[in-house]
Amino acid sequence: MKILPQITITLLLLLLSSFNINAQTRIALDWKIGYHKEMGNTPTQWTKATVPGAVQADIMVGEKYKQPIWYGDNCKQFTWMESYYFTYITTFKKTELKTNQRLYFHCKGIDYHFHIYLNGEKLLTQEGMFTYVDIDITNKLKETNEIRVTILPVPMAGSDRKGDELNVSGFFRDNARLCAKPPVSYGWDWHPRLITRGIWEETFLEIRDKAHIDLAWVDYKLNNKLNIATTTLKIEGKNLINKKIKWTVKDPLGNIVTTKNVVVTEKELNLNSTLQNIKLWWPNGYGKPELYTSTVELIDSLGNIMQKLERKVGFKQVKLIMGEGTWIEPTMFPKSRSTAPATFEINGKVIFAKGTNWVQPELFPGQITKSTYEPYIKLAKEANFNLLRAWGGGFVNKESFFDLCDENGLLVWQEFQLTGMVYPDDSTYLSVLKQESESIIKRIRPHACLALWCGGNELFNEWSGMTEQSFPLRLLNTQCYELDPKTPFIYTSPLFGMGHGHYVFYEPKNGGEVFQWMKTSKNTAYPEFGVPSVANIDVLKSFIPASELFPPKLGTAWETHHAFNVWGQNRWLELPFLEEYFGKITNLEDLVAYSQLTQCEGYKCIYEEARRQKPYCSMALNWCFQEPWPCAANNSIINWPAKPKPAFYHVAKSCRPVLASARFPKFRWDEGETFSCELFILNDSYEALPAMPLEVTLIYDNNKEVSVLKWDFPGSGENKNYAGPTARIPLPKMNNNLFKIVLNIPGKPELKSEYTFVYRGKNVNNNKPKQSYLNGVSE
């Protein structure tokens, strides 16, 4: 980042965006955009720009490209843009200011490397999309003024992959390995190569008093009993000397619990207050996410409110600790270190982290609003999730995302923008990384939902090659410790003891079905795993031309939207596997039904098996929750835009605090075999369970029922699983290829669980699973 002289410029590493600012006037700007091949050139034509937005979206509309961008292969129209410059331009009249007022140009995010000019004079050069721009332009104003923002071509490093590696989809991402730009838009197995640029956050002129607050946030420390909070309001600003600050804190019911009034005598101000009998913020499933309200008022000598800032504050204690049984390993000498800590302790209680990997819900961050986030956060809560891993390949979410997580009790594991590559140790990259990480930390640290900082995704693997000694990770560890020491930090995921993968239902090289390899795995946490499925039929029809809908083929929208050639030719569609299990698939409806059935059963298997491995294991997060555009097939449980797949409902049931569960040896059964399953009661709640009877029933051939076993569960303690007996039954001859196992506790329908399996035998008819079952409706 280069700051030009002769003008006051502040790069806000601040929290202003998360406050309501009442006494300052914002002035909206109308923008146009154009492109040019060389830096010194001027665009030959201008197009109306939407800010916040993206350069591709503006040019698509202005030059009448094929729309929408997510239909068919329309996304391929924009690759030419990668080497071009884009310039935004706006003009405005000089604003009448009082003697005590200043005019600022404020922008919360420009993607990615850019210059800013006022009336032809360069004010700022910056690399990095997460650092706010806040420029006092008062002394440079003319009667008519022009602001230009010129965005440089996308960073484009060459790949250091060799040979066949270059043919693997996704290694275009190597183009981002020398910069701090999120690499996801360079191409991923669920994201097209569509490299974002543009003014992606709120941008405006703002009239401020010479005396104003730039930063105000509440830090705190809890006592050992977690019922008293020693709070500190930290304030930074300009020309605050001799101004009055009033600080008020209200509890979740709106009662005032503290009020402080002080006259500022120093540039930086810390106000302390002790709050008694506080109500703690709890994650979903463990209590209410209680939020207090902090209000800061800047008052002049006449008692007028010059500025008013509000934000929510949640009090919690978060620790990342060693899970039960992890310290004793390895048991033999010579010893190595034990597994890394992977268990969350919130407010003194160990929790099982049930959740998902969060990716951005739209291709262009500039098009995301609070209303975009709301349905996804609602669904995450309904899925009984308590943790969202904000994956390191994507952009850092907007403030409204964290506000919603605060309100809904969803913990956030926040990663920095490093993933799967070797990032450099050179000073240029490190200076940008330091600037960006400081901005990110200072913006997110006040949020109650924040649970973990992570250096990035999959950095300690053979395809990345970084270690704890890599300078970028040493820097990020230092940044988090200095700026937010209360929040745990890990270098990457997975660490030793954690597990990423697998990402398919069936893989012979990995031990067969998910039922086999998951049972034999032993990990402290599963921060990534996946089972793919085809999208819902209505979603497929929305973006695949009718002539290409069936059968799926290479070179069509199916491939553009990730059904083929992401991890080998047949992923994520997995057609050879599906036809091995279900026979030749001859229509789209059967393809969708069978694919989605395997995703439902595969995800249930993994979530419930991870929970059965508690307390050694304490986390299960699928890859992934949603998608930024319609994928023909992938591992998500939510189709774009915010349309649940059937697997969503099954995952939600597998993540209930308490449920009847079973471990099955396999998914496909043959005529004449003896079916078996091991019974469990899973309990993540902090309530003891009473004795209950459990009934196991086999249902086949149009609701024929056979009782398999009745078990008297004797009850168990809080937050403990209970292993029961093994149920066995010789399989009856069946006419249909699908059968169900139902676990039922009379009088407790909320604990009921159902599972579907494949049956192979002579003269068996292939029946699709009922849509009601796929949608999680118990029969």
Tab-separated table of C-alpha atoms in Angstrom, residues 29-311:
chain	number	residue	atom	x	y	z
A	29	LEU	CA	-22.414	8.925	-5.566
A	30	ASP	CA	-23.387	7.931	-9.109
A	31	TRP	CA	-20.692	5.924	-10.867
A	32	LYS	CA	-19.766	4.975	-14.406
A	33	ILE	CA	-17.237	2.338	-15.454
A	34	GLY	CA	-15.001	1.737	-18.444
A	35	TYR	CA	-12.044	-0.453	-19.363
A	36	HIS	CA	-8.714	0.027	-21.088
A	37	LYS	CA	-5.710	-2.090	-22.014
A	38	GLU	CA	-2.928	0.156	-20.667
A	39	MET	CA	-2.601	2.108	-17.435
A	40	GLY	CA	-2.280	5.512	-19.102
A	41	ASN	CA	-5.261	5.028	-21.400
A	42	THR	CA	-8.763	6.406	-20.949
A	43	PRO	CA	-11.816	4.200	-21.588
A	44	THR	CA	-13.377	4.783	-25.000
A	45	GLN	CA	-16.870	4.367	-23.581
A	46	TRP	CA	-18.520	4.509	-20.193
A	47	THR	CA	-21.247	2.308	-18.750
A	48	LYS	CA	-23.453	2.924	-15.727
A	49	ALA	CA	-21.962	1.167	-12.715
A	50	THR	CA	-23.694	-0.326	-9.706
A	51	VAL	CA	-21.786	0.250	-6.462
A	52	PRO	CA	-21.377	-2.003	-4.569
A	53	GLY	CA	-21.015	-4.405	-7.464
A	54	ALA	CA	-18.578	-6.082	-9.846
A	55	VAL	CA	-16.983	-5.098	-13.134
A	56	GLN	CA	-18.365	-8.178	-14.902
A	57	ALA	CA	-21.932	-7.432	-13.833
A	58	ASP	CA	-21.758	-3.829	-15.064
A	59	ILE	CA	-20.229	-4.684	-18.454
A	60	MET	CA	-22.656	-7.583	-18.915
A	61	VAL	CA	-25.607	-5.196	-18.580
A	62	GLY	CA	-24.075	-2.182	-20.327
A	63	GLU	CA	-22.812	-4.081	-23.374
A	64	LYS	CA	-25.719	-6.529	-23.500
A	65	TYR	CA	-23.857	-9.761	-22.897
A	66	LYS	CA	-25.805	-13.012	-22.631
A	67	GLN	CA	-27.624	-13.139	-19.298
A	68	PRO	CA	-27.939	-14.355	-16.620
A	69	ILE	CA	-24.312	-15.054	-15.861
A	70	TRP	CA	-25.118	-18.426	-14.293
A	71	TYR	CA	-27.064	-19.844	-17.257
A	72	GLY	CA	-25.414	-22.422	-19.483
A	73	ASP	CA	-21.829	-21.372	-20.178
A	74	ASN	CA	-22.459	-17.606	-20.034
A	75	CYS	CA	-19.734	-17.268	-17.397
A	76	LYS	CA	-17.110	-17.886	-20.086
A	77	GLN	CA	-17.793	-14.494	-21.706
A	78	PHE	CA	-15.572	-12.652	-19.228
A	79	THR	CA	-12.111	-14.268	-19.390
A	80	TRP	CA	-10.817	-11.432	-21.609
A	81	MET	CA	-11.232	-9.024	-18.698
A	82	GLU	CA	-8.422	-10.516	-16.606
A	83	SER	CA	-5.673	-8.500	-18.324
A	84	TYR	CA	-7.596	-5.217	-18.574
A	85	TYR	CA	-7.729	-2.153	-16.338
A	86	PHE	CA	-11.124	-0.938	-15.150
A	87	THR	CA	-11.828	2.644	-14.119
A	88	TYR	CA	-14.790	3.920	-12.104
A	89	ILE	CA	-15.631	7.610	-12.378
A	90	THR	CA	-17.995	9.912	-10.460
A	91	THR	CA	-18.477	13.676	-10.303
A	92	PHE	CA	-19.998	15.869	-7.616
A	93	LYS	CA	-20.415	19.535	-6.765
A	94	LYS	CA	-18.498	21.130	-3.949
A	95	THR	CA	-20.400	20.725	-0.718
A	96	GLU	CA	-21.050	23.656	1.595
A	97	LEU	CA	-19.281	22.893	4.855
A	98	LYS	CA	-19.371	24.631	8.208
A	99	THR	CA	-16.060	25.798	9.653
A	100	ASN	CA	-15.889	22.756	11.935
A	101	GLN	CA	-16.713	20.206	9.214
A	102	ARG	CA	-14.642	18.063	6.865
A	103	LEU	CA	-15.588	16.008	3.789
A	104	TYR	CA	-14.353	12.423	3.530
A	105	PHE	CA	-14.341	9.900	0.713
A	106	HIS	CA	-15.111	6.566	2.382
A	107	CYS	CA	-15.037	3.108	0.803
A	108	LYS	CA	-15.280	-0.176	2.678
A	109	GLY	CA	-13.792	-2.366	-0.017
A	110	ILE	CA	-12.197	-2.273	-3.478
A	111	ASP	CA	-11.125	-5.515	-5.147
A	112	TYR	CA	-8.145	-5.730	-5.460
A	113	HIS	CA	-5.172	-3.478	-6.462
A	114	PHE	CA	-6.108	0.106	-7.291
A	115	HIS	CA	-5.313	3.824	-7.558
A	116	ILE	CA	-7.626	6.624	-6.393
A	117	TYR	CA	-7.544	10.088	-8.043
A	118	LEU	CA	-9.278	13.347	-7.162
A	119	ASN	CA	-9.382	15.901	-9.969
A	120	GLY	CA	-6.479	14.146	-11.676
A	121	GLU	CA	-4.282	13.979	-8.574
A	122	LYS	CA	-3.396	10.534	-7.276
A	123	LEU	CA	-4.372	10.236	-3.632
A	124	LEU	CA	-3.785	6.595	-2.877
A	125	THR	CA	-2.419	3.335	-4.206
A	126	GLN	CA	-3.481	0.235	-2.314
A	127	GLU	CA	-3.328	-3.523	-2.707
A	128	GLY	CA	-5.934	-5.419	-0.701
A	129	MET	CA	-9.738	-5.623	-0.705
A	130	PHE	CA	-10.445	-5.778	3.043
A	131	THR	CA	-8.866	-2.524	4.219
A	132	TYR	CA	-11.201	0.454	4.327
A	133	VAL	CA	-10.294	3.656	2.494
A	134	ASP	CA	-11.071	6.876	4.368
A	135	ILE	CA	-9.687	10.065	2.823
A	136	ASP	CA	-10.167	13.650	3.987
A	137	ILE	CA	-10.583	15.505	0.678
A	138	THR	CA	-11.691	18.856	2.088
A	139	ASN	CA	-8.602	20.835	1.095
A	140	LYS	CA	-8.583	19.481	-2.466
A	141	LEU	CA	-12.133	20.396	-3.470
A	142	LYS	CA	-13.045	22.430	-6.558
A	143	GLU	CA	-16.488	23.696	-7.594
A	144	THR	CA	-16.949	20.500	-9.668
A	145	ASN	CA	-14.984	17.415	-8.656
A	146	GLU	CA	-14.127	14.072	-10.193
A	147	ILE	CA	-13.077	10.900	-8.382
A	148	ARG	CA	-11.555	8.078	-10.373
A	149	VAL	CA	-10.795	4.600	-9.082
A	150	THR	CA	-8.602	2.594	-11.443
A	151	ILE	CA	-8.362	-1.123	-10.759
A	152	LEU	CA	-5.313	-2.979	-12.033
A	153	PRO	CA	-5.426	-6.296	-13.934
A	154	VAL	CA	-5.850	-9.378	-11.771
A	155	PRO	CA	-2.717	-10.744	-10.059
A	156	MET	CA	-1.445	-13.554	-12.246
A	157	ALA	CA	1.395	-15.707	-10.958
A	158	GLY	CA	2.549	-18.664	-13.026
A	159	SER	CA	1.901	-22.169	-11.746
A	160	ASP	CA	4.723	-24.163	-10.199
A	161	ARG	CA	2.890	-27.460	-10.786
A	162	LYS	CA	4.570	-30.080	-12.935
A	163	GLY	CA	3.367	-32.510	-15.597
A	164	ASP	CA	-0.023	-34.115	-15.137
A	165	GLU	CA	-0.773	-31.924	-12.100
A	166	LEU	CA	-1.492	-29.076	-14.487
A	167	ASN	CA	-4.368	-31.042	-15.982
A	168	VAL	CA	-6.192	-31.282	-12.669
A	169	SER	CA	-9.106	-28.860	-12.480
A	170	GLY	CA	-8.556	-26.084	-9.993
A	171	PHE	CA	-4.841	-25.453	-10.379
A	172	PHE	CA	-5.670	-22.162	-12.077
A	173	ARG	CA	-5.852	-21.084	-8.439
A	174	ASP	CA	-2.033	-21.074	-8.452
A	175	ASN	CA	-2.329	-17.755	-10.292
A	176	ALA	CA	-3.226	-16.240	-6.899
A	177	ARG	CA	-0.307	-17.670	-4.902
A	178	LEU	CA	1.699	-14.440	-4.714
A	179	CYS	CA	-1.083	-12.115	-3.543
A	180	ALA	CA	-3.530	-11.703	-0.670
A	181	LYS	CA	-6.569	-11.873	-2.948
A	182	PRO	CA	-8.989	-14.733	-2.144
A	183	PRO	CA	-8.192	-17.421	-4.732
A	184	VAL	CA	-11.664	-18.949	-5.089
A	185	SER	CA	-12.665	-16.890	-8.125
A	186	TYR	CA	-9.655	-18.209	-10.053
A	187	GLY	CA	-11.573	-21.486	-10.356
A	188	TRP	CA	-12.594	-24.243	-7.934
A	189	ASP	CA	-14.527	-27.474	-8.113
A	190	TRP	CA	-17.730	-25.569	-7.275
A	191	HIS	CA	-16.858	-22.078	-8.582
A	192	PRO	CA	-16.182	-21.070	-12.205
A	193	ARG	CA	-13.096	-19.152	-13.218
A	194	LEU	CA	-14.617	-15.694	-12.909
A	195	ILE	CA	-12.072	-13.490	-11.178
A	196	THR	CA	-13.828	-10.770	-9.236
A	197	ARG	CA	-12.875	-7.097	-9.275
A	198	GLY	CA	-14.658	-3.878	-8.505
A	199	ILE	CA	-15.942	-1.623	-5.747
A	200	TRP	CA	-17.585	-4.349	-3.707
A	201	GLU	CA	-18.599	-2.524	-0.520
A	202	GLU	CA	-20.419	0.647	0.512
A	203	THR	CA	-18.843	3.800	-0.915
A	204	PHE	CA	-19.904	7.400	-0.258
A	205	LEU	CA	-18.913	10.922	0.698
A	206	GLU	CA	-19.387	11.784	4.350
A	207	ILE	CA	-19.540	15.113	6.152
A	208	ARG	CA	-17.973	14.819	9.584
A	209	ASP	CA	-17.118	17.170	12.369
A	210	LYS	CA	-13.422	17.797	12.826
A	211	ALA	CA	-13.899	16.073	16.164
A	212	HIS	CA	-15.129	12.527	15.578
A	213	ILE	CA	-14.658	8.960	16.754
A	214	ASP	CA	-12.937	6.525	14.395
A	215	LEU	CA	-12.918	3.446	16.590
A	216	ALA	CA	-15.005	2.406	19.586
A	217	TRP	CA	-15.249	-1.165	20.752
A	218	VAL	CA	-15.826	-3.034	23.987
A	219	ASP	CA	-13.163	-5.399	25.273
A	220	TYR	CA	-13.802	-7.455	28.390
A	221	LYS	CA	-12.501	-10.056	30.807
A	222	LEU	CA	-14.681	-12.555	32.654
A	223	ASN	CA	-14.036	-13.750	36.190
A	224	ASN	CA	-13.594	-17.443	37.001
A	225	LYS	CA	-17.272	-17.898	37.779
A	226	LEU	CA	-18.194	-16.232	34.474
A	227	ASN	CA	-20.744	-13.960	36.158
A	228	ILE	CA	-18.789	-10.682	36.275
A	229	ALA	CA	-17.409	-8.862	33.228
A	230	THR	CA	-14.709	-6.234	33.592
A	231	THR	CA	-15.320	-4.183	30.468
A	232	THR	CA	-13.185	-1.598	28.706
A	233	LEU	CA	-14.501	0.777	26.065
A	234	LYS	CA	-11.602	1.626	23.734
A	235	ILE	CA	-11.941	4.818	21.722
A	236	GLU	CA	-9.756	6.400	19.070
A	237	GLY	CA	-10.604	9.494	17.068
A	238	LYS	CA	-9.634	12.978	15.935
A	239	ASN	CA	-9.753	16.263	17.846
A	240	LEU	CA	-11.482	14.686	20.830
A	241	ILE	CA	-9.647	16.666	23.511
A	242	ASN	CA	-12.103	18.477	25.835
A	243	LYS	CA	-15.076	16.737	24.241
A	244	LYS	CA	-17.509	14.747	26.391
A	245	ILE	CA	-18.049	11.029	25.934
A	246	LYS	CA	-21.150	9.300	27.291
A	247	TRP	CA	-21.125	5.503	27.356
A	248	THR	CA	-24.239	3.464	28.131
A	249	VAL	CA	-24.635	-0.315	28.282
A	250	LYS	CA	-28.046	-2.009	28.292
A	251	ASP	CA	-28.684	-5.645	29.095
A	252	PRO	CA	-30.596	-7.965	26.696
A	253	LEU	CA	-33.918	-6.766	28.172
A	254	GLY	CA	-33.081	-3.101	27.601
A	255	ASN	CA	-32.232	-2.217	31.195
A	256	ILE	CA	-29.332	0.196	31.697
A	257	VAL	CA	-26.533	-1.585	33.566
A	258	THR	CA	-23.828	1.062	33.329
A	259	THR	CA	-23.430	4.708	32.360
A	260	LYS	CA	-20.146	6.591	32.170
A	261	ASN	CA	-19.526	10.267	31.415
A	262	VAL	CA	-16.023	11.605	30.874
A	263	VAL	CA	-14.251	14.582	29.327
A	264	VAL	CA	-11.514	13.453	26.939
A	265	THR	CA	-8.011	14.523	27.916
A	266	GLU	CA	-5.977	12.226	25.632
A	267	LYS	CA	-6.074	11.187	21.975
A	268	GLU	CA	-6.942	7.605	22.930
A	269	LEU	CA	-9.443	6.890	25.676
A	270	ASN	CA	-10.215	3.758	27.680
A	271	LEU	CA	-13.307	3.644	29.911
A	272	ASN	CA	-13.694	0.823	32.427
A	273	SER	CA	-16.831	-0.621	33.955
A	274	THR	CA	-17.693	-3.779	35.892
A	275	LEU	CA	-20.940	-5.576	35.058
A	276	GLN	CA	-22.422	-7.930	37.646
A	277	ASN	CA	-24.547	-11.037	37.084
A	278	ILE	CA	-24.047	-10.980	33.349
A	279	LYS	CA	-26.033	-13.111	30.937
A	280	LEU	CA	-23.693	-15.148	28.770
A	281	TRP	CA	-23.810	-15.576	25.006
A	282	TRP	CA	-24.328	-19.262	24.149
A	283	PRO	CA	-24.093	-21.125	20.840
A	284	ASN	CA	-27.129	-22.712	19.234
A	285	GLY	CA	-28.355	-25.723	21.211
A	286	TYR	CA	-26.636	-24.774	24.469
A	287	GLY	CA	-28.518	-21.668	25.569
A	288	LYS	CA	-29.575	-18.199	24.407
A	289	PRO	CA	-27.170	-15.941	22.506
A	290	GLU	CA	-27.634	-13.026	24.913
A	291	LEU	CA	-26.584	-9.641	23.494
A	292	TYR	CA	-26.031	-6.366	25.322
A	293	THR	CA	-26.153	-2.953	23.622
A	294	SER	CA	-23.257	-0.506	23.889
A	295	THR	CA	-23.993	3.135	22.994
A	296	VAL	CA	-21.280	5.781	22.699
A	297	GLU	CA	-22.172	9.456	22.304
A	298	LEU	CA	-19.761	12.273	21.459
A	299	ILE	CA	-21.120	15.499	22.961
A	300	ASP	CA	-19.984	19.093	22.402
A	301	SER	CA	-19.662	21.860	25.018
A	302	LEU	CA	-23.295	22.891	24.543
A	303	GLY	CA	-24.582	19.372	25.190
A	304	ASN	CA	-25.346	18.587	21.528
A	305	ILE	CA	-24.813	15.016	20.324
A	306	MET	CA	-22.177	15.158	17.597
A	307	GLN	CA	-21.932	11.428	16.945
A	308	LYS	CA	-23.732	8.350	18.226
A	309	LEU	CA	-22.415	4.825	17.802
A	310	GLU	CA	-24.178	1.599	18.721
A	311	ARG	CA	-23.252	-2.047	18.558
